[in-house]
Amino acid sequence: MNFTEIAENRQSCRKYDPSQQVENEKLERILESARLAPSACNGQPYHITVCRGETAKKVVKAVQGMGMNKFASDAPVLIVISEKPYVATAALGSKAKGIDYRSIDIGILAAYITAEATAQGLGTCILGWLDDAQIREACSLEGSVRLVITLGYAASDDTLRVKKRKTTDELITYMV
């Protein structure tokens, strides 16, 4: 699958097949892609916590406040992305330029994780609705939790939806 095919096929999975577990080999490929994701000054100001079993159940509860993300209960793997401190050069650049490089880096990391998962035939959904304190406690984390990514096999009836995106003319300007 080339990158354009990955982009065309990747979508937020809202229905997982709870009977299918994610193979360790596929998970390792996803995590290796995550490790290779670019970041400001190669600092990787984040930590990845892979949750399965009882810990995953605790994280699921922390992403389902007010009735949100009910589908997460069927995802066999939850990937928690939490913040770590900047390396000195990225911290200096962030302060000098007023740019939150850590948020950019975490976004790139999430894109790498979800793209590789798609290439491995798995579904993902990036969740920002979460209870930081609950997840920190469940995963013994110090840094703020920024995202949770559900990971698993999509249910057979979770078919590819039409993508609703801006047109090229609305989104892109060419300058010379």
PDB file of C-alpha atoms in Angstrom:
ATOM      1  CA  MET A   1       0.000   0.000   0.000  1.00  0.00           C
ATOM      2  CA  ASN A   2       1.542   3.344  -0.990  1.00  0.00           C
ATOM      3  CA  PHE A   3       1.009   6.505   1.054  1.00  0.00           C
ATOM      4  CA  THR A   4      -1.843   7.845  -1.077  1.00  0.00           C
ATOM      5  CA  GLU A   5      -3.657   4.526  -0.686  1.00  0.00           C
ATOM      6  CA  ILE A   6      -3.104   4.718   3.070  1.00  0.00           C
ATOM      7  CA  ALA A   7      -4.553   8.254   3.118  1.00  0.00           C
ATOM      8  CA  GLU A   8      -7.535   7.160   1.045  1.00  0.00           C
ATOM      9  CA  ASN A   9      -8.250   4.148   3.265  1.00  0.00           C
ATOM     10  CA  ARG A  10      -7.538   5.535   6.729  1.00  0.00           C
ATOM     11  CA  GLN A  11     -10.598   6.651   8.663  1.00  0.00           C
ATOM     12  CA  SER A  12     -11.674   6.952  12.276  1.00  0.00           C
ATOM     13  CA  CYS A  13     -12.861   3.482  13.196  1.00  0.00           C
ATOM     14  CA  ARG A  14     -16.057   3.658  15.214  1.00  0.00           C
ATOM     15  CA  LYS A  15     -16.771  -0.067  15.358  1.00  0.00           C
ATOM     16  CA  TYR A  16     -14.174  -2.665  16.274  1.00  0.00           C
ATOM     17  CA  ASP A  17     -14.363  -6.452  16.124  1.00  0.00           C
ATOM     18  CA  PRO A  18     -13.772  -7.383  19.777  1.00  0.00           C
ATOM     19  CA  SER A  19     -13.083 -11.021  18.856  1.00  0.00           C
ATOM     20  CA  GLN A  20      -9.910 -10.155  16.907  1.00  0.00           C
ATOM     21  CA  GLN A  21      -6.743  -9.346  18.815  1.00  0.00           C
ATOM     22  CA  VAL A  22      -3.950  -7.245  17.334  1.00  0.00           C
ATOM     23  CA  GLU A  23      -0.957  -9.433  16.529  1.00  0.00           C
ATOM     24  CA  ASN A  24       2.266  -8.497  18.335  1.00  0.00           C
ATOM     25  CA  GLU A  25       4.145  -8.305  15.015  1.00  0.00           C
ATOM     26  CA  LYS A  26       1.744  -5.684  13.667  1.00  0.00           C
ATOM     27  CA  LEU A  27       1.851  -3.715  16.895  1.00  0.00           C
ATOM     28  CA  GLU A  28       5.658  -3.758  16.827  1.00  0.00           C
ATOM     29  CA  ARG A  29       5.667  -2.410  13.238  1.00  0.00           C
ATOM     30  CA  ILE A  30       3.347   0.404  14.288  1.00  0.00           C
ATOM     31  CA  LEU A  31       5.519   1.266  17.281  1.00  0.00           C
ATOM     32  CA  GLU A  32       8.672   1.205  15.163  1.00  0.00           C
ATOM     33  CA  SER A  33       7.064   3.669  12.736  1.00  0.00           C
ATOM     34  CA  ALA A  34       6.174   5.817  15.746  1.00  0.00           C
ATOM     35  CA  ARG A  35       9.767   5.685  16.962  1.00  0.00           C
ATOM     36  CA  LEU A  36      10.933   6.931  13.558  1.00  0.00           C
ATOM     37  CA  ALA A  37       8.492   9.875  13.423  1.00  0.00           C
ATOM     38  CA  PRO A  38      10.209  13.245  13.044  1.00  0.00           C
ATOM     39  CA  SER A  39      10.149  15.733  15.900  1.00  0.00           C
ATOM     40  CA  ALA A  40      11.690  19.123  16.649  1.00  0.00           C
ATOM     41  CA  CYS A  41      15.416  18.665  17.259  1.00  0.00           C
ATOM     42  CA  ASN A  42      14.720  14.912  17.253  1.00  0.00           C
ATOM     43  CA  GLY A  43      13.656  15.399  20.863  1.00  0.00           C
ATOM     44  CA  GLN A  44      10.530  13.201  20.854  1.00  0.00           C
ATOM     45  CA  PRO A  45       8.823  15.096  23.727  1.00  0.00           C
ATOM     46  CA  TYR A  46       6.268  12.374  24.352  1.00  0.00           C
ATOM     47  CA  HIS A  47       5.856   8.913  25.768  1.00  0.00           C
ATOM     48  CA  ILE A  48       3.821   6.072  24.269  1.00  0.00           C
ATOM     49  CA  THR A  49       1.992   3.706  26.621  1.00  0.00           C
ATOM     50  CA  VAL A  50       0.413   0.622  25.050  1.00  0.00           C
ATOM     51  CA  CYS A  51      -2.604  -0.575  27.023  1.00  0.00           C
ATOM     52  CA  ARG A  52      -4.258  -3.962  26.823  1.00  0.00           C
ATOM     53  CA  GLY A  53      -6.334  -6.013  29.245  1.00  0.00           C
ATOM     54  CA  GLU A  54      -7.283  -4.446  32.568  1.00  0.00           C
ATOM     55  CA  THR A  55      -5.306  -1.252  31.973  1.00  0.00           C
ATOM     56  CA  ALA A  56      -7.073  -0.768  28.643  1.00  0.00           C
ATOM     57  CA  LYS A  57     -10.423  -1.121  30.426  1.00  0.00           C
ATOM     58  CA  LYS A  58      -9.434   1.654  32.849  1.00  0.00           C
ATOM     59  CA  VAL A  59      -8.351   3.906  29.981  1.00  0.00           C
ATOM     60  CA  VAL A  60     -11.610   3.170  28.134  1.00  0.00           C
ATOM     61  CA  LYS A  61     -13.572   4.469  31.134  1.00  0.00           C
ATOM     62  CA  ALA A  62     -11.449   7.620  31.072  1.00  0.00           C
ATOM     63  CA  VAL A  63     -12.355   8.382  27.430  1.00  0.00           C
ATOM     64  CA  GLN A  64     -16.086   7.747  27.793  1.00  0.00           C
ATOM     65  CA  GLY A  65     -17.191  10.650  29.955  1.00  0.00           C
ATOM     66  CA  MET A  66     -20.614  12.111  29.111  1.00  0.00           C
ATOM     67  CA  GLY A  67     -21.391   9.161  26.823  1.00  0.00           C
ATOM     68  CA  MET A  68     -18.547   9.794  24.394  1.00  0.00           C
ATOM     69  CA  ASN A  69     -16.464   7.186  22.543  1.00  0.00           C
ATOM     70  CA  LYS A  70     -18.623   4.165  23.361  1.00  0.00           C
ATOM     71  CA  PHE A  71     -16.918   2.207  20.563  1.00  0.00           C
ATOM     72  CA  ALA A  72     -13.627   2.315  22.492  1.00  0.00           C
ATOM     73  CA  SER A  73     -14.878  -0.555  24.690  1.00  0.00           C
ATOM     74  CA  ASP A  74     -14.357  -2.973  21.790  1.00  0.00           C
ATOM     75  CA  ALA A  75     -10.846  -1.826  20.836  1.00  0.00           C
ATOM     76  CA  PRO A  76      -8.320  -4.412  22.074  1.00  0.00           C
ATOM     77  CA  VAL A  77      -5.458  -1.888  22.253  1.00  0.00           C
ATOM     78  CA  LEU A  78      -5.370   1.715  23.427  1.00  0.00           C
ATOM     79  CA  ILE A  79      -2.268   3.799  22.826  1.00  0.00           C
ATOM     80  CA  VAL A  80      -1.818   6.654  25.277  1.00  0.00           C
ATOM     81  CA  ILE A  81       0.385   9.542  24.221  1.00  0.00           C
ATOM     82  CA  SER A  82       1.620  11.716  27.072  1.00  0.00           C
ATOM     83  CA  GLU A  83       3.944  14.688  27.210  1.00  0.00           C
ATOM     84  CA  LYS A  84       7.595  14.629  28.161  1.00  0.00           C
ATOM     85  CA  PRO A  85       9.861  17.663  28.534  1.00  0.00           C
ATOM     86  CA  TYR A  86      11.448  19.263  25.503  1.00  0.00           C
ATOM     87  CA  VAL A  87      15.115  18.731  24.791  1.00  0.00           C
ATOM     88  CA  ALA A  88      17.007  21.974  25.494  1.00  0.00           C
ATOM     89  CA  THR A  89      17.276  23.136  21.870  1.00  0.00           C
ATOM     90  CA  ALA A  90      13.568  22.573  21.157  1.00  0.00           C
ATOM     91  CA  ALA A  91      12.630  24.293  24.435  1.00  0.00           C
ATOM     92  CA  LEU A  92      14.720  27.307  23.472  1.00  0.00           C
ATOM     93  CA  GLY A  93      13.251  27.413  19.966  1.00  0.00           C
ATOM     94  CA  SER A  94       9.708  27.072  21.315  1.00  0.00           C
ATOM     95  CA  LYS A  95      10.201  29.929  23.739  1.00  0.00           C
ATOM     96  CA  ALA A  96      11.998  32.166  21.234  1.00  0.00           C
ATOM     97  CA  LYS A  97       9.451  31.649  18.462  1.00  0.00           C
ATOM     98  CA  GLY A  98       6.312  31.181  20.563  1.00  0.00           C
ATOM     99  CA  ILE A  99       5.531  27.919  18.818  1.00  0.00           C
ATOM    100  CA  ASP A 100       4.323  24.820  20.662  1.00  0.00           C
ATOM    101  CA  TYR A 101       6.571  22.288  18.948  1.00  0.00           C
ATOM    102  CA  ARG A 102       5.471  19.533  21.328  1.00  0.00           C
ATOM    103  CA  SER A 103       1.892  19.697  20.008  1.00  0.00           C
ATOM    104  CA  ILE A 104       3.177  19.580  16.452  1.00  0.00           C
ATOM    105  CA  ASP A 105       5.399  16.602  17.281  1.00  0.00           C
ATOM    106  CA  ILE A 106       2.523  14.735  18.936  1.00  0.00           C
ATOM    107  CA  GLY A 107       0.361  15.361  15.867  1.00  0.00           C
ATOM    108  CA  ILE A 108       3.057  13.952  13.603  1.00  0.00           C
ATOM    109  CA  LEU A 109       3.446  10.949  15.916  1.00  0.00           C
ATOM    110  CA  ALA A 110      -0.302  10.264  15.790  1.00  0.00           C
ATOM    111  CA  ALA A 111      -0.232  10.490  11.997  1.00  0.00           C
ATOM    112  CA  TYR A 112       2.601   7.946  11.797  1.00  0.00           C
ATOM    113  CA  ILE A 113       0.815   5.571  14.174  1.00  0.00           C
ATOM    114  CA  THR A 114      -2.498   5.750  12.329  1.00  0.00           C
ATOM    115  CA  ALA A 115      -0.898   5.515   8.880  1.00  0.00           C
ATOM    116  CA  GLU A 116       1.127   2.428   9.756  1.00  0.00           C
ATOM    117  CA  ALA A 117      -1.895   0.846  11.433  1.00  0.00           C
ATOM    118  CA  THR A 118      -3.833   1.343   8.193  1.00  0.00           C
ATOM    119  CA  ALA A 119      -0.989  -0.218   6.226  1.00  0.00           C
ATOM    120  CA  GLN A 120      -1.202  -3.202   8.608  1.00  0.00           C
ATOM    121  CA  GLY A 121      -4.939  -3.597   7.964  1.00  0.00           C
ATOM    122  CA  LEU A 122      -5.996  -2.165  11.328  1.00  0.00           C
ATOM    123  CA  GLY A 123      -8.413   0.560  12.319  1.00  0.00           C
ATOM    124  CA  THR A 124      -7.684   3.516  14.577  1.00  0.00           C
ATOM    125  CA  CYS A 125      -9.413   6.495  16.101  1.00  0.00           C
ATOM    126  CA  ILE A 126      -7.635   9.463  17.686  1.00  0.00           C
ATOM    127  CA  LEU A 127      -9.406  10.525  20.881  1.00  0.00           C
ATOM    128  CA  GLY A 128      -8.995  13.910  22.496  1.00  0.00           C
ATOM    129  CA  TRP A 129     -11.997  13.550  24.822  1.00  0.00           C
ATOM    130  CA  LEU A 130     -10.354  12.089  27.907  1.00  0.00           C
ATOM    131  CA  ASP A 131      -9.878  12.371  31.640  1.00  0.00           C
ATOM    132  CA  ASP A 132      -6.188  13.153  32.056  1.00  0.00           C
ATOM    133  CA  ALA A 133      -6.057  12.363  35.792  1.00  0.00           C
ATOM    134  CA  GLN A 134      -7.752   8.965  35.403  1.00  0.00           C
ATOM    135  CA  ILE A 135      -5.421   7.911  32.606  1.00  0.00           C
ATOM    136  CA  ARG A 136      -2.336   9.154  34.431  1.00  0.00           C
ATOM    137  CA  GLU A 137      -3.323   7.055  37.423  1.00  0.00           C
ATOM    138  CA  ALA A 138      -4.167   3.960  35.356  1.00  0.00           C
ATOM    139  CA  CYS A 139      -0.874   4.141  33.456  1.00  0.00           C
ATOM    140  CA  SER A 140       1.374   5.590  36.208  1.00  0.00           C
ATOM    141  CA  LEU A 141       2.231   8.617  34.066  1.00  0.00           C
ATOM    142  CA  GLU A 142       3.734  11.926  35.130  1.00  0.00           C
ATOM    143  CA  GLY A 143       3.246  13.945  31.938  1.00  0.00           C
ATOM    144  CA  SER A 144      -0.092  15.256  30.707  1.00  0.00           C
ATOM    145  CA  VAL A 145      -2.040  12.875  28.517  1.00  0.00           C
ATOM    146  CA  ARG A 146      -2.589  14.480  25.128  1.00  0.00           C
ATOM    147  CA  LEU A 147      -4.223  11.750  23.039  1.00  0.00           C
ATOM    148  CA  VAL A 148      -5.488   8.209  23.162  1.00  0.00           C
ATOM    149  CA  ILE A 149      -5.559   6.160  19.968  1.00  0.00           C
ATOM    150  CA  THR A 150      -7.845   3.140  19.788  1.00  0.00           C
ATOM    151  CA  LEU A 151      -6.423   0.293  17.728  1.00  0.00           C
ATOM    152  CA  GLY A 152      -7.897  -2.941  16.444  1.00  0.00           C
ATOM    153  CA  TYR A 153      -9.586  -4.678  13.567  1.00  0.00           C
ATOM    154  CA  ALA A 154     -12.613  -2.865  12.234  1.00  0.00           C
ATOM    155  CA  ALA A 155     -15.871  -4.791  12.366  1.00  0.00           C
ATOM    156  CA  SER A 156     -16.864  -6.195   8.980  1.00  0.00           C
ATOM    157  CA  ASP A 157     -19.746  -3.726   8.700  1.00  0.00           C
ATOM    158  CA  ASP A 158     -17.537  -0.689   9.435  1.00  0.00           C
ATOM    159  CA  THR A 159     -17.047   0.058   5.757  1.00  0.00           C
ATOM    160  CA  LEU A 160     -15.028   2.853   4.197  1.00  0.00           C
ATOM    161  CA  ARG A 161     -17.004   6.093   4.316  1.00  0.00           C
ATOM    162  CA  VAL A 162     -16.889   8.912   1.784  1.00  0.00           C
ATOM    163  CA  LYS A 163     -14.353  11.482   2.965  1.00  0.00           C
ATOM    164  CA  LYS A 164     -15.733  14.966   3.542  1.00  0.00           C
ATOM    165  CA  ARG A 165     -12.850  17.299   2.806  1.00  0.00           C
ATOM    166  CA  LYS A 166     -12.382  20.799   1.459  1.00  0.00           C
ATOM    167  CA  THR A 167     -11.730  21.070  -2.262  1.00  0.00           C
ATOM    168  CA  THR A 168      -8.171  21.576  -3.460  1.00  0.00           C
ATOM    169  CA  ASP A 169      -9.035  25.175  -4.398  1.00  0.00           C
ATOM    170  CA  GLU A 170     -10.324  25.895  -0.881  1.00  0.00           C
ATOM    171  CA  LEU A 171      -7.338  24.325   0.788  1.00  0.00           C
ATOM    172  CA  ILE A 172      -4.290  25.132  -1.327  1.00  0.00           C
ATOM    173  CA  THR A 173      -2.781  28.335  -2.676  1.00  0.00           C
ATOM    174  CA  TYR A 174       0.144  28.275  -5.094  1.00  0.00           C
ATOM    175  CA  MET A 175       2.539  31.224  -4.884  1.00  0.00           C
ATOM    176  CA  VAL A 176       5.317  32.152  -7.302  1.00  0.00           C
TER     177      VAL A 176
END
